[in-house]
Coordinates of C-alpha atoms and ligand atoms in Angstrom, one line a residue:
M23 CA -17.7 -16.7 18.2
Q24 CA -14.3 -15.2 17.4
P25 CA -13.0 -12.7 20.0
L26 CA -12.7 -9.9 17.4
H27 CA -16.3 -10.6 16.2
M28 CA -17.4 -10.1 19.9
T29 CA -15.3 -6.9 20.3
L30 CA -16.9 -5.4 17.3
Q31 CA -20.4 -6.5 18.3
K32 CA -19.9 -4.9 21.8
Q33 CA -18.7 -1.7 20.3
I34 CA -21.7 -1.4 17.9
A35 CA -24.1 -2.3 20.8
R36 CA -22.5 0.5 22.8
Q37 CA -22.2 3.3 20.2
G38 CA -24.5 2.3 17.4
A39 CA -23.5 1.6 13.8
I40 CA -19.8 2.3 13.0
P41 CA -18.4 3.6 9.7
F42 CA -16.9 0.8 7.5
G43 CA -13.4 2.4 7.7
H44 CA -13.5 1.8 11.5
F45 CA -14.6 -1.8 11.0
M46 CA -11.8 -2.3 8.5
E47 CA -9.2 -0.7 10.9
L48 CA -10.1 -3.2 13.7
A49 CA -10.5 -6.2 11.3
L50 CA -6.9 -5.7 10.1
Y51 CA -5.1 -4.0 12.9
C52 CA -6.8 -4.6 16.3
P53 CA -3.9 -5.5 18.6
A54 CA -3.4 -9.3 18.8
L55 CA -6.7 -10.0 16.9
G56 CA -6.6 -8.1 13.6
Y57 CA -5.7 -9.9 10.4
Y58 CA -2.2 -8.3 10.2
E59 CA -1.6 -8.5 14.0
R60 CA -2.2 -12.2 14.6
D61 CA 0.8 -14.4 15.1
T62 CA 1.2 -15.8 11.6
A63 CA 4.5 -17.5 12.1
S64 CA 2.8 -20.8 11.7
T65 CA -0.3 -20.0 9.6
G66 CA 1.0 -17.2 7.3
T67 CA -1.2 -14.6 5.6
V68 CA 0.9 -13.8 2.5
G69 CA 2.2 -16.5 0.1
R70 CA 1.2 -20.0 -1.1
A71 CA 0.1 -21.2 2.3
G72 CA -1.6 -17.9 3.1
D73 CA -4.5 -16.0 1.6
F74 CA -2.9 -14.1 -1.3
F75 CA 0.4 -13.7 -3.1
T76 CA 2.4 -10.5 -3.3
S77 CA 5.3 -9.7 -5.6
V78 CA 7.5 -10.4 -2.6
S79 CA 6.1 -13.9 -1.9
V80 CA 6.6 -14.9 -5.6
G81 CA 10.3 -15.2 -4.8
S82 CA 13.5 -13.1 -4.3
A83 CA 13.6 -11.8 -7.9
F84 CA 11.4 -8.8 -7.1
G85 CA 13.7 -7.6 -4.2
E86 CA 16.8 -8.2 -6.3
L87 CA 15.6 -6.1 -9.2
L88 CA 14.4 -3.4 -6.8
A89 CA 17.8 -3.4 -5.2
H90 CA 19.4 -2.5 -8.6
R91 CA 17.0 0.3 -9.3
F92 CA 17.4 1.6 -5.7
A93 CA 21.2 1.5 -6.2
T94 CA 20.8 3.9 -9.2
W95 CA 18.6 6.2 -7.2
L96 CA 20.9 6.1 -4.2
R97 CA 23.8 7.1 -6.4
E98 CA 21.8 10.0 -7.8
A99 CA 20.7 11.1 -4.3
D100 CA 24.4 11.0 -3.3
G101 CA 25.2 13.6 -5.9
S102 CA 22.1 15.7 -5.1
A103 CA 22.1 19.4 -4.8
E104 CA 20.6 19.3 -1.3
P105 CA 22.6 22.0 0.6
S106 CA 23.4 19.9 3.7
A107 CA 24.3 16.8 1.6
E108 CA 27.8 15.7 2.2
K109 CA 28.9 13.5 -0.7
G110 CA 29.9 10.1 0.5
G111 CA 27.8 10.6 3.6
R112 CA 25.0 8.5 5.0
L113 CA 22.4 7.1 2.6
T114 CA 19.1 5.7 3.7
L115 CA 16.6 3.2 2.4
V116 CA 13.2 3.4 4.1
E117 CA 10.6 0.6 3.8
A118 CA 7.0 0.8 5.1
G119 CA 4.7 -2.2 5.2
A120 CA 7.6 -4.5 5.6
H121 CA 5.4 -7.2 7.1
D122 CA 7.7 -10.2 8.0
G123 CA 10.8 -8.5 6.6
R124 CA 11.2 -10.7 3.6
L125 CA 11.5 -7.9 1.0
A126 CA 14.0 -6.1 3.2
A127 CA 16.1 -9.3 3.4
D128 CA 16.0 -9.7 -0.4
V129 CA 16.9 -6.1 -1.1
L130 CA 19.7 -6.0 1.5
T131 CA 21.2 -9.3 0.4
E132 CA 21.4 -8.1 -3.2
L133 CA 22.8 -4.7 -2.3
Q134 CA 25.4 -6.4 -0.1
S135 CA 26.6 -8.6 -2.9
A136 CA 26.2 -6.4 -6.0
H137 CA 26.7 -2.9 -4.6
A138 CA 29.0 -3.3 -1.7
D139 CA 30.2 0.3 -1.8
L140 CA 26.6 1.6 -1.2
F141 CA 25.8 -1.1 1.3
A142 CA 28.7 0.0 3.4
R143 CA 27.2 3.5 3.8
L144 CA 23.6 2.4 4.0
E145 CA 21.1 2.7 6.9
Y146 CA 17.9 0.6 6.3
W147 CA 14.9 2.0 8.2
I148 CA 11.5 0.2 8.6
V149 CA 8.5 2.4 9.4
E150 CA 6.5 0.0 11.6
P151 CA 3.7 1.1 14.0
S152 CA 3.1 -2.5 15.2
D153 CA 5.1 -4.1 18.0
A154 CA 4.1 -7.6 16.8
R155 CA 5.4 -7.1 13.3
R156 CA 8.6 -5.5 14.6
V157 CA 9.4 -8.8 16.4
W158 CA 8.9 -10.9 13.1
Q159 CA 11.1 -8.4 11.2
R160 CA 13.9 -8.5 13.8
E161 CA 14.0 -12.3 13.6
R162 CA 14.1 -12.4 9.8
L163 CA 16.6 -9.6 9.6
A164 CA 19.0 -10.9 12.3
P165 CA 21.8 -11.3 9.7
F166 CA 21.6 -7.5 9.2
A167 CA 21.5 -6.5 12.9
G168 CA 23.0 -3.1 13.4
R169 CA 22.2 -2.1 9.8
V170 CA 18.4 -2.1 10.2
H171 CA 16.6 0.5 12.4
W172 CA 12.9 0.9 13.2
A173 CA 10.7 4.0 13.5
A174 CA 7.1 3.9 14.7
G175 CA 6.1 6.8 12.4
W176 CA 7.4 9.6 10.3
P177 CA 8.3 12.3 12.9
E178 CA 11.6 10.5 13.8
L179 CA 12.6 10.1 10.1
A180 CA 11.5 13.6 9.2
A181 CA 13.7 15.0 11.9
R182 CA 16.7 13.1 10.5
G183 CA 15.8 13.8 6.9
V184 CA 16.0 11.0 4.4
R185 CA 18.6 11.1 1.6
G186 CA 17.9 8.0 -0.5
V187 CA 14.8 6.0 -1.2
I188 CA 11.5 5.6 0.6
F189 CA 9.5 2.6 -0.7
S190 CA 6.5 0.3 -0.1
N191 CA 4.9 -2.7 -1.7
E192 CA 1.2 -3.3 -1.3
L193 CA 1.0 -1.0 1.7
L194 CA -1.6 1.7 0.8
D195 CA -4.2 -0.8 -0.5
A196 CA -4.3 -2.1 3.1
F197 CA -5.2 1.3 4.6
P198 CA -8.7 1.5 6.0
A199 CA -10.9 3.4 3.5
R200 CA -14.2 5.2 3.8
R201 CA -16.9 3.5 1.7
I202 CA -19.2 6.1 0.1
G203 CA -22.6 5.4 -1.6
W204 CA -24.9 7.4 -3.8
D205 CA -28.6 7.6 -2.9
A206 CA -30.2 8.4 -6.3
A207 CA -33.7 9.2 -4.9
R208 CA -32.4 11.8 -2.4
R209 CA -29.6 12.9 -4.8
A210 CA -27.2 12.6 -1.9
W211 CA -24.0 10.7 -0.9
F212 CA -24.0 8.7 2.3
E213 CA -21.3 6.7 4.2
W214 CA -21.6 2.9 4.4
G215 CA -21.7 1.8 8.0
V216 CA -21.8 -1.5 9.8
A217 CA -24.5 -2.5 12.2
T218 CA -25.5 -5.9 13.7
Q219 CA -28.6 -8.1 13.2
D220 CA -29.1 -11.5 14.7
G221 CA -25.4 -11.8 15.6
H222 CA -24.3 -10.9 12.0
F223 CA -22.7 -7.7 10.7
V224 CA -24.9 -5.9 8.2
W225 CA -24.6 -2.8 6.0
T226 CA -26.4 0.4 7.0
C227 CA -26.4 4.0 5.7
L228 CA -24.7 6.8 7.8
P229 CA -24.7 10.5 7.1
L230 CA -21.6 12.1 5.8
R231 CA -19.3 14.0 8.2
A232 CA -19.7 17.7 8.9
G233 CA -16.5 18.6 7.1
D234 CA -17.1 16.7 3.9
G235 CA -18.1 19.7 1.9
D236 CA -20.0 20.4 -1.4
A237 CA -17.4 18.8 -3.7
F238 CA -17.2 15.6 -1.7
P239 CA -16.3 12.9 -2.7
F240 CA -14.9 14.1 -6.0
A241 CA -12.3 16.4 -4.5
D242 CA -11.1 13.6 -2.2
C243 CA -10.8 11.3 -5.2
G244 CA -8.4 13.8 -6.9
L245 CA -11.2 14.9 -9.3
P246 CA -11.8 18.6 -8.7
L247 CA -14.7 18.8 -11.2
D248 CA -16.7 22.0 -11.4
A249 CA -20.3 22.0 -10.2
P250 CA -22.0 21.5 -13.6
T251 CA -19.7 18.6 -14.5
R252 CA -20.3 17.0 -11.0
A253 CA -24.1 17.4 -11.5
A254 CA -23.9 15.8 -15.0
L255 CA -22.0 12.8 -13.6
L256 CA -24.4 12.4 -10.7
D257 CA -27.3 12.4 -13.2
V258 CA -26.1 9.0 -14.6
L259 CA -24.9 7.3 -11.4
P260 CA -27.2 4.4 -10.5
D261 CA -28.7 4.1 -7.0
G262 CA -26.2 2.6 -4.5
Y263 CA -23.2 3.4 -6.7
T264 CA -20.2 3.0 -4.3
I265 CA -16.6 4.3 -4.3
E266 CA -13.9 4.5 -1.7
V267 CA -12.1 7.5 -0.5
N268 CA -8.9 7.1 1.4
P269 CA -7.6 10.3 2.9
R270 CA -5.2 8.4 5.1
A271 CA -3.3 7.1 2.1
A272 CA -2.8 10.6 0.7
A273 CA -1.9 11.9 4.2
W274 CA 0.7 9.1 4.6
W275 CA 2.2 10.0 1.2
R276 CA 2.4 13.6 2.1
E277 CA 4.3 12.8 5.4
A278 CA 6.7 10.5 3.5
A279 CA 7.3 13.3 0.9
R280 CA 8.1 15.8 3.7
A281 CA 10.6 13.3 5.2
L282 CA 12.4 12.9 1.9
R283 CA 15.2 15.5 1.7
A284 CA 16.7 14.1 -1.6
G285 CA 16.0 11.0 -3.6
V286 CA 12.9 9.0 -4.5
L287 CA 9.5 8.1 -3.0
V288 CA 8.1 5.0 -4.7
T289 CA 5.2 2.6 -4.2
F290 CA 4.1 -0.6 -5.9
D291 CA 0.5 -1.5 -5.7
Y292 CA -2.7 -2.2 -7.7
G293 CA -4.9 0.8 -8.3
L294 CA -6.1 3.4 -10.7
P295 CA -5.7 7.1 -11.6
A296 CA -8.6 9.3 -10.6
A297 CA -9.9 9.5 -14.1
E298 CA -10.8 5.8 -14.0
W299 CA -12.4 6.0 -10.5
F300 CA -16.0 6.4 -11.6
R301 CA -16.6 3.5 -14.1
P302 CA -19.9 1.7 -14.8
E303 CA -18.1 -1.7 -14.5
R304 CA -17.3 -1.0 -10.8
P305 CA -20.7 -0.1 -9.3
R306 CA -19.7 -1.5 -5.8
G307 CA -16.3 0.0 -5.6
T308 CA -12.9 -1.8 -5.4
L309 CA -12.8 -3.1 -1.9
R310 CA -12.5 -6.9 -1.7
A311 CA -11.9 -9.6 0.9
Y312 CA -9.3 -12.4 0.3
R313 CA -9.1 -15.7 2.0
D314 CA -7.4 -18.9 0.8
H315 CA -6.5 -17.2 -2.5
R316 CA -10.2 -16.5 -3.3
A317 CA -11.6 -13.0 -3.7
S318 CA -15.0 -12.2 -2.1
D319 CA -17.4 -9.2 -2.0
D320 CA -18.4 -10.2 1.6
L321 CA -16.3 -7.6 3.4
L322 CA -18.1 -8.1 6.7
A323 CA -17.6 -11.8 7.0
A324 CA -15.1 -13.2 9.6
P325 CA -13.3 -10.0 10.7
G326 CA -9.7 -10.7 11.5
E327 CA -9.6 -13.9 9.4
Q328 CA -9.7 -12.5 5.9
D329 CA -7.7 -9.7 4.2
L330 CA -9.5 -6.5 3.2
T331 CA -8.0 -4.4 0.4
G332 CA -9.0 -1.7 -2.0
H333 CA -7.5 -0.1 -5.1
V334 CA -5.0 2.7 -4.6
N335 CA -6.1 6.1 -6.1
F336 CA -2.7 7.1 -7.6
T337 CA -3.8 10.5 -8.5
T338 CA -4.4 11.5 -4.9
L339 CA -0.9 10.3 -4.1
Q340 CA 0.6 12.1 -7.1
Q341 CA -1.1 15.4 -6.1
A342 CA 0.0 15.1 -2.5
G343 CA 3.6 14.5 -3.5
E344 CA 3.6 17.4 -6.0
A345 CA 2.1 19.7 -3.4
E346 CA 5.1 18.9 -1.2
G347 CA 7.5 19.8 -4.0
L348 CA 8.2 16.3 -5.5
R349 CA 8.4 15.7 -9.2
T350 CA 6.7 12.7 -10.7
V351 CA 9.3 10.6 -12.5
A352 CA 7.2 7.5 -13.3
F353 CA 3.7 6.3 -13.2
E354 CA 3.7 3.0 -15.1
T355 CA 2.9 -0.7 -14.9
Q356 CA 5.1 -3.0 -12.9
E357 CA 5.7 -4.9 -16.1
K358 CA 7.4 -1.8 -17.7
F359 CA 9.3 -0.9 -14.5
L360 CA 10.8 -4.3 -14.1
A361 CA 11.4 -4.8 -17.8
D362 CA 13.3 -1.5 -17.9
T363 CA 15.3 -2.4 -14.8
L364 CA 16.3 -5.8 -16.3
A365 CA 17.2 -4.1 -19.6
S366 CA 19.5 -1.6 -18.0
L367 CA 21.2 -4.4 -16.0
S368 CA 21.6 -6.4 -19.1
A369 CA 23.0 -3.4 -21.0
A370 CA 25.5 -2.8 -18.2
G371 CA 26.6 -6.5 -18.4
A372 CA 25.5 -6.8 -14.8
L373 CA 22.8 -9.4 -14.9
S374 CA 23.0 -11.2 -11.6
R375 CA 25.5 -14.1 -11.5
N376 CA 22.7 -16.4 -10.5
W377 CA 19.9 -15.4 -12.8
T378 CA 18.6 -18.9 -12.9
A379 CA 15.5 -20.5 -14.6
A380 CA 13.6 -20.3 -11.3
R381 CA 14.3 -16.5 -11.3
A382 CA 13.1 -16.2 -14.9
R383 CA 9.9 -17.9 -13.9
Q384 CA 9.4 -15.5 -11.0
L385 CA 10.0 -12.6 -13.4
Q386 CA 7.3 -14.0 -15.7
T387 CA 4.8 -14.0 -12.8
L388 CA 5.9 -10.5 -11.8
T389 CA 5.6 -9.0 -15.3
H390 CA 2.9 -11.1 -17.1
P391 CA -0.2 -8.9 -17.8
Q392 CA -2.4 -11.7 -16.5
H393 CA -0.5 -12.1 -13.3
L394 CA 1.0 -9.1 -11.5
G395 CA 2.5 -7.1 -14.5
R396 CA -0.5 -5.0 -15.6
A397 CA -2.7 -4.6 -12.6
F398 CA 0.2 -3.4 -10.5
R399 CA 1.5 0.1 -11.0
V400 CA 4.5 2.0 -9.9
L401 CA 4.4 5.6 -8.8
A402 CA 7.8 7.2 -8.3
Q403 CA 8.4 10.8 -7.3
S404 CA 11.7 12.5 -6.7
R405 CA 13.3 15.4 -4.9
P406 CA 16.5 16.3 -6.8
Ligands
LIG513 C1 -0.6 -6.4 2.0 S1 0.6 -6.5 3.2 C2 2.1 -6.3 2.2 C3 3.3 -6.9 2.9 C4 4.6 -6.8 2.1 N1 5.0 -5.5 1.8 C5 4.5 -7.7 0.8 O1 4.5 -7.1 -0.3 O2 4.5 -8.9 0.9 C6 0.5 -4.9 4.0 C7 1.4 -4.7 5.2 O3 1.4 -3.3 5.5 C8 1.3 -3.2 7.0 N2 0.8 -1.8 7.3 C9 -0.4 -1.3 7.4 N3 -0.5 0.0 7.7 C10 0.8 0.3 8.0 C11 1.5 1.6 8.3 N4 0.8 2.7 8.6 N5 2.8 1.6 8.4 C12 3.6 0.5 8.2 N6 3.0 -0.7 7.8 C13 1.7 -0.8 7.7 C14 0.4 -4.3 7.3 O4 0.4 -4.6 8.6 C15 0.9 -5.4 6.4 O5 2.0 -6.0 7.0

């Protein structure tokens, strides 16, 4: 039996069934044993030899295009109206979810060669709570030593204030989510929990938390429906209908927004706006497990050995950012975002010197609707 399996079993034996969000937290982030904490230098989790592709693992084209869009935003932040901003002063790029540092390396390499003036004034920060991942990142980013800095969380960056760009790729889909189900007979929501039976993990129903409130889970999904509309929707939900709520993702976005003094907060991920959250074609929610490039609904199998991921609710992020004073400048498909970036590069006659056939193929994968182009969305909010 795998050590993480035993750890979880012991915990459930001690305290009874645990909420799924807690199971997911340990399955992904338990020190040394969680899926994202294991030493993957030899095995790899992301990419061809791993369990799933991301835009980053497709090749360097994603980071190169991002670098050009970031350069535009950095120049805008440089001329911002922020009172303490000193034109020509320090500019900052902040990445969260940097994993093994590959995207950081691609972005920095392109900025260095195509935007040397900005690169000279740039500090690159990685928000990284995990000691293990910091080690992988330091190794990968050794050529940029002195330029790259690490923060364990937002307080340090909030105190400095970010003038520039804060970004992440496939970060928030990896945040542990609460899995909420509908009991049609009792006309009540419950929380999916995890128990054990004959050495296996099994689903069980747990009561909601005391603070969840009457409008739960609609309010937490970014759908503040009035009571009659909520009742009408509940009338048609089938028994066991399941959705996720992810207050940690919205809280993370809020903290990032607070740290941004001038510039853009942007994320790339797959997900939906709140209006598409309750759909008949998704009666079991959006959480999936990935292993060897195959998706599975068996979220409880092999904790620590498969990725667990759920759709991002972009409306909750948008609302959190706007509540912190940010303005939404884009919510669009990755296809559109990258195509626009490429078009503006082309119009400026600045298409990269080495825009090779291999890069064109990467771009196809990044933008094609059946690959990463349509399912992936981009949310960008700015503070002028
Ligand atoms: C799906 S991977 C994406 C990795 C990379 N951005 C890419 O696109 O290939 C998600 C990464 O986010 C990291 N992560 C999870 N929670 C985090 C947090 N609160 N702060 C920073 N990184 C986090 C995970 O450990 C993992 O490395």
